[in-house]
Amino acid sequence: MNWNIEIDAALQVNGDRRHLFRALHNLGANAVQAGAKTLTVSAANDGGAAIIRVIDDGPGMPNRAREKLWG
């Protein structure tokens, strides 16, 4: 899998390092499992809050799972 990291090295995020690592690791593992070839992680400061985006090129969630999550 190709990982694209688009994060300014100066960006700081206040939070639990282990939890953030586990969340990003799980998203990456799920993307691989679903057949994604590329995963892009980006982050930016938005008025004091860090906005973290994780985007992959996998097939997405099945409609049934999407309906259960977002009704």
mmCIF file with all atom_site columns, C-alpha atoms in Angstrom:
data_model
loop_
_atom_site.group_PDB
_atom_site.id
_atom_site.type_symbol
_atom_site.label_atom_id
_atom_site.label_alt_id
_atom_site.label_comp_id
_atom_site.label_asym_id
_atom_site.label_entity_id
_atom_site.label_seq_id
_atom_site.pdbx_PDB_ins_code
_atom_site.Cartn_x
_atom_site.Cartn_y
_atom_site.Cartn_z
_atom_site.occupancy
_atom_site.B_iso_or_equiv
_atom_site.pdbx_formal_charge
_atom_site.auth_seq_id
_atom_site.auth_comp_id
_atom_site.auth_asym_id
_atom_site.auth_atom_id
_atom_site.pdbx_PDB_model_num
ATOM 1  C CA . MET A 1 1  ? 0.000   0.000  0.000  1.00 0.00 ? 1  MET A CA 1
ATOM 2  C CA . ASN A 1 2  ? 1.151   3.515  -0.768 1.00 0.00 ? 2  ASN A CA 1
ATOM 3  C CA . TRP A 1 3  ? 0.835   5.962  2.099  1.00 0.00 ? 3  TRP A CA 1
ATOM 4  C CA . ASN A 1 4  ? 0.739   9.686  1.317  1.00 0.00 ? 4  ASN A CA 1
ATOM 5  C CA . ILE A 1 5  ? 1.356   11.837 4.371  1.00 0.00 ? 5  ILE A CA 1
ATOM 6  C CA . GLU A 1 6  ? 0.315   15.451 3.853  1.00 0.00 ? 6  GLU A CA 1
ATOM 7  C CA . ILE A 1 7  ? 0.959   16.985 7.264  1.00 0.00 ? 7  ILE A CA 1
ATOM 8  C CA . ASP A 1 8  ? 3.030   20.063 8.041  1.00 0.00 ? 8  ASP A CA 1
ATOM 9  C CA . ALA A 1 9  ? 5.870   18.984 10.335 1.00 0.00 ? 9  ALA A CA 1
ATOM 10 C CA . ALA A 1 10 ? 5.151   21.989 12.566 1.00 0.00 ? 10 ALA A CA 1
ATOM 11 C CA . LEU A 1 11 ? 1.550   20.891 13.313 1.00 0.00 ? 11 LEU A CA 1
ATOM 12 C CA . GLN A 1 12 ? 1.032   19.824 16.917 1.00 0.00 ? 12 GLN A CA 1
ATOM 13 C CA . VAL A 1 13 ? -1.926  17.798 18.154 1.00 0.00 ? 13 VAL A CA 1
ATOM 14 C CA . ASN A 1 14 ? -2.816  17.542 21.832 1.00 0.00 ? 14 ASN A CA 1
ATOM 15 C CA . GLY A 1 15 ? -4.088  14.079 22.613 1.00 0.00 ? 15 GLY A CA 1
ATOM 16 C CA . ASP A 1 16 ? -3.211  10.556 23.577 1.00 0.00 ? 16 ASP A CA 1
ATOM 17 C CA . ARG A 1 17 ? -0.436  9.428  21.232 1.00 0.00 ? 17 ARG A CA 1
ATOM 18 C CA . ARG A 1 18 ? -1.285  5.729  21.647 1.00 0.00 ? 18 ARG A CA 1
ATOM 19 C CA . HIS A 1 19 ? -4.976  6.229  20.873 1.00 0.00 ? 19 HIS A CA 1
ATOM 20 C CA . LEU A 1 20 ? -4.260  8.367  17.833 1.00 0.00 ? 20 LEU A CA 1
ATOM 21 C CA . PHE A 1 21 ? -1.751  5.795  16.561 1.00 0.00 ? 21 PHE A CA 1
ATOM 22 C CA . ARG A 1 22 ? -4.248  2.961  17.088 1.00 0.00 ? 22 ARG A CA 1
ATOM 23 C CA . ALA A 1 23 ? -7.032  4.854  15.313 1.00 0.00 ? 23 ALA A CA 1
ATOM 24 C CA . LEU A 1 24 ? -4.837  5.639  12.292 1.00 0.00 ? 24 LEU A CA 1
ATOM 25 C CA . HIS A 1 25 ? -3.400  2.122  12.256 1.00 0.00 ? 25 HIS A CA 1
ATOM 26 C CA . ASN A 1 26 ? -6.901  0.602  12.309 1.00 0.00 ? 26 ASN A CA 1
ATOM 27 C CA . LEU A 1 27 ? -8.053  2.849  9.456  1.00 0.00 ? 27 LEU A CA 1
ATOM 28 C CA . GLY A 1 28 ? -5.008  1.819  7.434  1.00 0.00 ? 28 GLY A CA 1
ATOM 29 C CA . ALA A 1 29 ? -5.533  -1.870 8.192  1.00 0.00 ? 29 ALA A CA 1
ATOM 30 C CA . ASN A 1 30 ? -9.210  -1.623 7.233  1.00 0.00 ? 30 ASN A CA 1
ATOM 31 C CA . ALA A 1 31 ? -8.283  0.080  3.957  1.00 0.00 ? 31 ALA A CA 1
ATOM 32 C CA . VAL A 1 32 ? -5.801  -2.688 3.120  1.00 0.00 ? 32 VAL A CA 1
ATOM 33 C CA . GLN A 1 33 ? -8.348  -5.350 4.000  1.00 0.00 ? 33 GLN A CA 1
ATOM 34 C CA . ALA A 1 34 ? -10.916 -3.704 1.720  1.00 0.00 ? 34 ALA A CA 1
ATOM 35 C CA . GLY A 1 35 ? -8.477  -3.634 -1.193 1.00 0.00 ? 35 GLY A CA 1
ATOM 36 C CA . ALA A 1 36 ? -7.292  -0.016 -1.175 1.00 0.00 ? 36 ALA A CA 1
ATOM 37 C CA . LYS A 1 37 ? -3.996  0.656  -2.908 1.00 0.00 ? 37 LYS A CA 1
ATOM 38 C CA . THR A 1 38 ? -3.407  4.220  -1.647 1.00 0.00 ? 38 THR A CA 1
ATOM 39 C CA . LEU A 1 39 ? -4.123  5.884  1.684  1.00 0.00 ? 39 LEU A CA 1
ATOM 40 C CA . THR A 1 40 ? -3.702  9.625  2.208  1.00 0.00 ? 40 THR A CA 1
ATOM 41 C CA . VAL A 1 41 ? -3.477  11.160 5.675  1.00 0.00 ? 41 VAL A CA 1
ATOM 42 C CA . SER A 1 42 ? -3.687  14.929 5.934  1.00 0.00 ? 42 SER A CA 1
ATOM 43 C CA . ALA A 1 43 ? -4.039  17.256 8.874  1.00 0.00 ? 43 ALA A CA 1
ATOM 44 C CA . ALA A 1 44 ? -4.398  20.977 9.378  1.00 0.00 ? 44 ALA A CA 1
ATOM 45 C CA . ASN A 1 45 ? -5.053  23.466 12.141 1.00 0.00 ? 45 ASN A CA 1
ATOM 46 C CA . ASP A 1 46 ? -8.565  24.885 11.992 1.00 0.00 ? 46 ASP A CA 1
ATOM 47 C CA . GLY A 1 47 ? -8.932  27.624 14.587 1.00 0.00 ? 47 GLY A CA 1
ATOM 48 C CA . GLY A 1 48 ? -7.119  25.701 17.303 1.00 0.00 ? 48 GLY A CA 1
ATOM 49 C CA . ALA A 1 49 ? -8.558  22.285 16.419 1.00 0.00 ? 49 ALA A CA 1
ATOM 50 C CA . ALA A 1 50 ? -6.690  19.709 14.374 1.00 0.00 ? 50 ALA A CA 1
ATOM 51 C CA . ILE A 1 51 ? -8.639  18.372 11.422 1.00 0.00 ? 51 ILE A CA 1
ATOM 52 C CA . ILE A 1 52 ? -7.326  14.954 10.419 1.00 0.00 ? 52 ILE A CA 1
ATOM 53 C CA . ARG A 1 53 ? -8.474  13.374 7.167  1.00 0.00 ? 53 ARG A CA 1
ATOM 54 C CA . VAL A 1 54 ? -7.859  9.769  6.156  1.00 0.00 ? 54 VAL A CA 1
ATOM 55 C CA . ILE A 1 55 ? -8.822  8.968  2.573  1.00 0.00 ? 55 ILE A CA 1
ATOM 56 C CA . ASP A 1 56 ? -8.300  5.738  0.651  1.00 0.00 ? 56 ASP A CA 1
ATOM 57 C CA . ASP A 1 57 ? -9.106  4.519  -2.834 1.00 0.00 ? 57 ASP A CA 1
ATOM 58 C CA . GLY A 1 58 ? -10.948 1.390  -1.676 1.00 0.00 ? 58 GLY A CA 1
ATOM 59 C CA . PRO A 1 59 ? -14.488 0.425  -2.667 1.00 0.00 ? 59 PRO A CA 1
ATOM 60 C CA . GLY A 1 60 ? -16.174 2.124  0.301  1.00 0.00 ? 60 GLY A CA 1
ATOM 61 C CA . MET A 1 61 ? -18.695 0.735  2.723  1.00 0.00 ? 61 MET A CA 1
ATOM 62 C CA . PRO A 1 62 ? -21.443 -1.592 1.535  1.00 0.00 ? 62 PRO A CA 1
ATOM 63 C CA . ASN A 1 63 ? -24.847 0.133  1.403  1.00 0.00 ? 63 ASN A CA 1
ATOM 64 C CA . ARG A 1 64 ? -26.227 -2.079 4.177  1.00 0.00 ? 64 ARG A CA 1
ATOM 65 C CA . ALA A 1 65 ? -23.452 -1.067 6.593  1.00 0.00 ? 65 ALA A CA 1
ATOM 66 C CA . ARG A 1 66 ? -23.835 2.590  5.614  1.00 0.00 ? 66 ARG A CA 1
ATOM 67 C CA . GLU A 1 67 ? -27.592 2.464  6.328  1.00 0.00 ? 67 GLU A CA 1
ATOM 68 C CA . LYS A 1 68 ? -26.988 0.992  9.793  1.00 0.00 ? 68 LYS A CA 1
ATOM 69 C CA . LEU A 1 69 ? -24.481 3.709  10.677 1.00 0.00 ? 69 LEU A CA 1
ATOM 70 C CA . TRP A 1 70 ? -26.234 6.742  9.217  1.00 0.00 ? 70 TRP A CA 1
ATOM 71 C CA . GLY A 1 71 ? -29.813 5.473  8.922  1.00 0.00 ? 71 GLY A CA 1
#
